[in-house]
Coordinates of C-alpha atoms in Angstrom, one line a residue:
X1 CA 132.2 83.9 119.1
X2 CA 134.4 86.2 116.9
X3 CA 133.8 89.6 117.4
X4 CA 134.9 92.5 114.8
X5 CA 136.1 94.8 117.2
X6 CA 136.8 97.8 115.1
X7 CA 133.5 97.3 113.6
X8 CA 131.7 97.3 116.4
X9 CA 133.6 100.6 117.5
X10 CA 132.9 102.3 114.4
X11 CA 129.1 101.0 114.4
X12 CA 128.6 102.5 117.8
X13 CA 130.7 105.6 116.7
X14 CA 128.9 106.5 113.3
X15 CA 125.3 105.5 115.8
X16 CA 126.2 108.4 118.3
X17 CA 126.8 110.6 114.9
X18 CA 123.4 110.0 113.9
X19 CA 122.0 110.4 117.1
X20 CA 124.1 114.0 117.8
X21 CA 123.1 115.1 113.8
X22 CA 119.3 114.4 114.7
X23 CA 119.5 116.2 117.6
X24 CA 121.4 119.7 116.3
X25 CA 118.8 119.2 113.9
X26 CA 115.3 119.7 116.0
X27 CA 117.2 122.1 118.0
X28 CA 118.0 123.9 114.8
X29 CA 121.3 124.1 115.1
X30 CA 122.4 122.1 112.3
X31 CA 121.3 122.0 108.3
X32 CA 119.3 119.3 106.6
X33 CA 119.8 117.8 103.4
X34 CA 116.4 118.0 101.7
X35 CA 114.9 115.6 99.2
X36 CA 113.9 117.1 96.1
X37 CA 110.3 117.9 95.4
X38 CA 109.4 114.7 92.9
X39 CA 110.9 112.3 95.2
X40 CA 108.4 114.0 98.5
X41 CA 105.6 113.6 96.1
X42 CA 106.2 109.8 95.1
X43 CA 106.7 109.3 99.1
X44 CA 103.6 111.2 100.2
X45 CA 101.8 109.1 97.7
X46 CA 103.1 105.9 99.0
X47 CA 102.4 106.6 102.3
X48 CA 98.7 107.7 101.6
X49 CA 98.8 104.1 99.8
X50 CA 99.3 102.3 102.9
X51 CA 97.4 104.2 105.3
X52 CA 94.4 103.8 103.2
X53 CA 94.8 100.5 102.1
X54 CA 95.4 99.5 105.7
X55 CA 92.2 101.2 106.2
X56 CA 90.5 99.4 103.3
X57 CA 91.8 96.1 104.7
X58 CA 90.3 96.7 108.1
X59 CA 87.1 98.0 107.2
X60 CA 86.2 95.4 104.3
X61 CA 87.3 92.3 106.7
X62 CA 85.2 94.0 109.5
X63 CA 82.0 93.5 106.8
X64 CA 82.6 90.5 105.6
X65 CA 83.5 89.1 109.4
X66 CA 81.2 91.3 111.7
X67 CA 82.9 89.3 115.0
X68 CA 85.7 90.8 115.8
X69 CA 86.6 87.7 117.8
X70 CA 86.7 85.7 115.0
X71 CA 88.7 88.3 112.9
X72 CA 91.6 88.0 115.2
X73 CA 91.1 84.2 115.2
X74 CA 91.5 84.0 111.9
X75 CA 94.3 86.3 111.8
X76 CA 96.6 84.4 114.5
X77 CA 95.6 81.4 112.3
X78 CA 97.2 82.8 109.1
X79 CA 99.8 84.0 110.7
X80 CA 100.8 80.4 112.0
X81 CA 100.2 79.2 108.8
X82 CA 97.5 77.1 109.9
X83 CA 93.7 76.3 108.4
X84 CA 91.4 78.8 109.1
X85 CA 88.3 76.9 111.3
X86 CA 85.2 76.3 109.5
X87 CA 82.7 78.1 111.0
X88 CA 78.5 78.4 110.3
X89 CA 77.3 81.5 109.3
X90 CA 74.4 83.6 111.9
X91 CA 71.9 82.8 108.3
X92 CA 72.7 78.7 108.9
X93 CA 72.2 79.1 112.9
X94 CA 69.0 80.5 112.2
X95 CA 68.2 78.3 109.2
X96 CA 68.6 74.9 112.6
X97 CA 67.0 76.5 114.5
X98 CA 63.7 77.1 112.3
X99 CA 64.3 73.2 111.2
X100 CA 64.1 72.3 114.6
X101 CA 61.4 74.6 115.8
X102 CA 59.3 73.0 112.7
X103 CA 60.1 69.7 113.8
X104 CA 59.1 70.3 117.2
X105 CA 55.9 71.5 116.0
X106 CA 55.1 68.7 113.4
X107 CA 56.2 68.2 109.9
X108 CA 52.4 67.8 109.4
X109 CA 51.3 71.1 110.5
X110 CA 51.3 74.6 108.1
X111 CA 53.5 76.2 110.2
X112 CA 55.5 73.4 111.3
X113 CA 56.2 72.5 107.3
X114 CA 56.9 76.0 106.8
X115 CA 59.1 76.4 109.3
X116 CA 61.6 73.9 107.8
X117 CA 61.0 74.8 104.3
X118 CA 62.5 78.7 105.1
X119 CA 64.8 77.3 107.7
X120 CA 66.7 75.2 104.4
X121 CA 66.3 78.3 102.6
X122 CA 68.4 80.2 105.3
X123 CA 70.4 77.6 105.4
X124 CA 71.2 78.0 101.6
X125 CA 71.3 82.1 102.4
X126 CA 74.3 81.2 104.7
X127 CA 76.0 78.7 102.6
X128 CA 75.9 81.5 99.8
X129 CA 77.2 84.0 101.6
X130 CA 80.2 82.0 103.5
X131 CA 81.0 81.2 99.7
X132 CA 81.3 84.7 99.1
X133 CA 83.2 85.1 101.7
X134 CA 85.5 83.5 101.0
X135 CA 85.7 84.6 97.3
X136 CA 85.8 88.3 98.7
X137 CA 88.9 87.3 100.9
X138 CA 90.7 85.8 98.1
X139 CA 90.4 88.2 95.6
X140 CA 90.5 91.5 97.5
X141 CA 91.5 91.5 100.9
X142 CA 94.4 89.1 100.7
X143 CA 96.1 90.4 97.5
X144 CA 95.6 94.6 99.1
X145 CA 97.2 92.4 102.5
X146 CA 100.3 90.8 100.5
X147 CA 100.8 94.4 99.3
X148 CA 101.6 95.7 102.8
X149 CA 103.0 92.8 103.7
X150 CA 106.0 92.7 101.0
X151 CA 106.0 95.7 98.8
X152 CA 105.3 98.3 101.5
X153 CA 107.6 96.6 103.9
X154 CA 110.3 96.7 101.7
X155 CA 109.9 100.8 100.7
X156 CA 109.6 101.7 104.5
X157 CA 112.7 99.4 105.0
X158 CA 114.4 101.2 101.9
X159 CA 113.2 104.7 103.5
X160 CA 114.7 104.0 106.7
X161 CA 117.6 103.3 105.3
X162 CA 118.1 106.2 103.1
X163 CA 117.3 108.7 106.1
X164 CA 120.1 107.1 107.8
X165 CA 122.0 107.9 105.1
X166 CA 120.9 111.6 104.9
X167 CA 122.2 111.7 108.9
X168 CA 125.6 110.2 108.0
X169 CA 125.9 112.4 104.7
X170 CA 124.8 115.6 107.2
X171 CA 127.3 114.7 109.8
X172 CA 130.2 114.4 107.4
X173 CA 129.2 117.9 106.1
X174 CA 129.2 119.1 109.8
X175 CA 132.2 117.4 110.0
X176 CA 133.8 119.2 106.8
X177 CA 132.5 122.8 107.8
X178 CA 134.2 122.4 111.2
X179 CA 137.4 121.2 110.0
X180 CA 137.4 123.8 107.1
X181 CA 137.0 126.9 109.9
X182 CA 140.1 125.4 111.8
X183 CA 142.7 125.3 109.3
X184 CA 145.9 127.7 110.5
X185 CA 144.7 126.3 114.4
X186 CA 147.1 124.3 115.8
X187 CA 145.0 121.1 116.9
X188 CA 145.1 118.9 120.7
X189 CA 145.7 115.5 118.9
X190 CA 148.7 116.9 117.3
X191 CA 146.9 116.0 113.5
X192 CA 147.4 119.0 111.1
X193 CA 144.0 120.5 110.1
X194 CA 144.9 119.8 106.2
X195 CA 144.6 116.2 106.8
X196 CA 141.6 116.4 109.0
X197 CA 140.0 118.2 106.1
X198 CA 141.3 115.7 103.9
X199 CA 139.7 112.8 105.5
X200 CA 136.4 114.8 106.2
X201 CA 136.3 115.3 102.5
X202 CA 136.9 112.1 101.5
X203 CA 134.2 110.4 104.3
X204 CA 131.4 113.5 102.2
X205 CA 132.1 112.0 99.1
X206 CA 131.5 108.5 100.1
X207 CA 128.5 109.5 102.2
X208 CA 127.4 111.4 99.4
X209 CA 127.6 108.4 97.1
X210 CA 126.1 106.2 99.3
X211 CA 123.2 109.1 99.5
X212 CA 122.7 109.3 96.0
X213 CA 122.8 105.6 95.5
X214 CA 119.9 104.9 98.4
X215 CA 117.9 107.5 97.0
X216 CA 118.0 106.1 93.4
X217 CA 116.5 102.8 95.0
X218 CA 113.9 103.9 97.2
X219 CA 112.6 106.6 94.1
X220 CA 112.6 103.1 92.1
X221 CA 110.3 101.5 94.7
X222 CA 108.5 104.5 95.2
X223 CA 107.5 104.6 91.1
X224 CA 106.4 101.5 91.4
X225 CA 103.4 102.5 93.4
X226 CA 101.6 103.2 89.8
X227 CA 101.7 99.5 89.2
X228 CA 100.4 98.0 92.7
X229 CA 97.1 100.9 92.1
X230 CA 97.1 99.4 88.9
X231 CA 96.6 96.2 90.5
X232 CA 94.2 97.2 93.0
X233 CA 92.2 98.3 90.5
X234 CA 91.3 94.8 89.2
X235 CA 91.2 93.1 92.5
X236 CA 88.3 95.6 93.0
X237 CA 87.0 95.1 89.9
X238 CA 86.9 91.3 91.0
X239 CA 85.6 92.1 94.3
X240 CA 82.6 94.1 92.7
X241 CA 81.8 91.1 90.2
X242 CA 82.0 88.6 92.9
X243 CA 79.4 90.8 95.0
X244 CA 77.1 91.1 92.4
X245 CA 77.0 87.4 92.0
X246 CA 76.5 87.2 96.0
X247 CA 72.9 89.4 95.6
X248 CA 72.1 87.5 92.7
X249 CA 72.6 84.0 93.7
X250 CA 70.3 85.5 96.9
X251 CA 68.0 86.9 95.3
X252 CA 67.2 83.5 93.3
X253 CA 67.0 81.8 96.6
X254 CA 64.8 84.2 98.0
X255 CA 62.8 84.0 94.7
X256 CA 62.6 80.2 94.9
X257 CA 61.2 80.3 98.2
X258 CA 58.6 82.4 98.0
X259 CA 57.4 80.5 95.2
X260 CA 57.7 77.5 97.5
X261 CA 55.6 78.9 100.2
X262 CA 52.8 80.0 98.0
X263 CA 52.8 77.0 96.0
X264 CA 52.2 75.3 99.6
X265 CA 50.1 77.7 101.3
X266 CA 46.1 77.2 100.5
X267 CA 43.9 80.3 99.9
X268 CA 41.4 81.2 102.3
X269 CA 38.2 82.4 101.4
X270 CA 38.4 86.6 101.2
X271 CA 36.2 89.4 101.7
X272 CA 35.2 91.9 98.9
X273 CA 34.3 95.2 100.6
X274 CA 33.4 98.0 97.7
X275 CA 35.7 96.0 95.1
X276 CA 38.6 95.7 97.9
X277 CA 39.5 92.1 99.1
X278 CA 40.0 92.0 102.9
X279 CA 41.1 89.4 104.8
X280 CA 40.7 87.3 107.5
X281 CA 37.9 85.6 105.5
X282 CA 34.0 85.8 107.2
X283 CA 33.1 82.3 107.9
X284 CA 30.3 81.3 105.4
X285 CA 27.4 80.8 107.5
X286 CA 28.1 84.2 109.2
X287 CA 25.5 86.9 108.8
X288 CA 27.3 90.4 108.6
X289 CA 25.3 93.5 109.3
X290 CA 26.5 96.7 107.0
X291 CA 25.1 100.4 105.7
X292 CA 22.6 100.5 103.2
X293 CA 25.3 101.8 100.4
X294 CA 27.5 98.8 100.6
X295 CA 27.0 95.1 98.6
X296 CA 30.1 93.1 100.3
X297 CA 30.2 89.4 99.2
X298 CA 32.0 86.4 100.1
X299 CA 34.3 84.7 97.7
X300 CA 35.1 81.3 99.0
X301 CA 38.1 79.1 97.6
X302 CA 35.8 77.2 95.1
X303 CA 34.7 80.0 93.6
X304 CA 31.2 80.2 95.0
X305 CA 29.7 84.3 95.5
X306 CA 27.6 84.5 98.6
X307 CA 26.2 88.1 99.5
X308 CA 26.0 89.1 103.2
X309 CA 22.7 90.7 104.6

């Protein structure tokens, strides 16, 4: 393998710069090159777009996937590029488990028949909302998830990058100031201090430019924030709209089946008490002993009025 040697040296050297710049600076001892104020605004609001987005993410995946077992199933699976599993939903466990119960207790009986009418009904429920889901996933979560994923990545990246390039830029300054306060001093390498100044002043100017240069990028990214809120924006938008379809499409099915179940459910005869109907029914042939100030009567299911003694 070929190996740069003078770039490795002067990697390593410009590393220990950083590292000594860094340093002087917690301890004080050394100045800082700040950012101006626009650019600290456009990163403060970039980072409180991630952090909250991240948070977004998290929380909105831990609604539509209350198992946080499955969450991180599904997350090794799309990070392996692989098909997530198909998986029932707790409404179409329930919705077999009714189905079977009803079976177990006879098709032919009431609650048997009911049993497996509300158990499909569930099992519709479920169906419904893996759909949505899905459609939640697609149009919310995974779009607010490429966001961190690429754009994000790429402005921390740039960041990074340009605070590297603050250090060298503040090192070459240190570097300048030193060699400026040593000129007339004889030096130990034997190099006159003019030319020592003269190559500290030429390595500010290029770590200047390459300053100025990073910083134009990263502000770039950074401005381009407004467009990825933009963008959120109508990924919630979608979200909403596909969530109001959800309860909808529920509430139909919920509709449906109550209409089911009274359509199959005969009435039993009721009780008026003082124009109140009460239920269970009084068997017809029962005699019923009340106060003086009360006329209850029996309504049976064909209609028939029969007063009670």
């Amino acid at each position: 393998m070929d190996f740069n040697v003078k770039k490795i040296v002067k990697d390593a050297g410009a590393a220990i710069s950083r590292v000594v710049q860094m340093t002087e600076e917690k301890l004080g001892t050394s100045e800082k090159t700040e950012l101006d104020a626009h650019f600290e605004n456009l990163w403060d609001r970039a980072d409180n777009t991630r952090n909250w987005t991240e948070k977004l993410v998290r929380n909105t995946e831990a609604v539509l996937i209350p198992n946080p077992g499955n969450r991180i199933e599904d997350f090794i699976y799309e990070k392996i590029d692989k098909k997530r599993p198909s998986r029932l939903s707790n409404l179409e466990y329930l919705g077999l488990d009714m189905i079977e119960a009803g079976n177990m207790f006879g098709p032919g009986t009431a609650y048997g028949s009911s049993l497996i009418k509300v158990g499909q009904w569930e099992q519709k429920l479920g169906q419904n909302e893996r759909d949505f889901i899905g459609s939640a996933a697609m149009c919310f979560t995974q779009p607010l998830r490429k966001f961190l994923d690429t754009e994000m990545k790429t402005i921390l990246k740039e960041k990074n990058l340009l605070e590297t390039k603050r250090l060298d830029l503040d090192a070459c300054k240190n570097r300048v100031r030193k060699a400026r306060s040593m000129l007339g001093q004889p030096t130990k390498d034997g190099i006159p201090p003019e030319e020592v100044l003269e190559q500290a002043e030429r390595d500010l100017r290029i770590a200047q430019s390459e300053f100025d240069r990073q910083a134009e990028i990263t502000k770039l990214l950074l401005e381009g924030i407004g467009s990825s809120h933009a963008a959120h924006q109508r990924c919630l938008l979608e979200f909403v709209e596909t969530q109001a379809r959800f309860y909808s499409q529920c509430t139909t099915i919920m509709t449906d089946l109550q209409r089911e179940l009274a359509s199959s459910v005969k009435p039993g005869p009721i009780l008026r008490l003082n124009s109140e109907d009460l239920e269970p029914a009084v068997p017809n042939n029962t005699r019923v002993s009340s106060p003086a100030t009360f006329a209850p009567v029996i309504i049976t299911s064909d209609d028939s009025e029969y007063s009670v003694l």
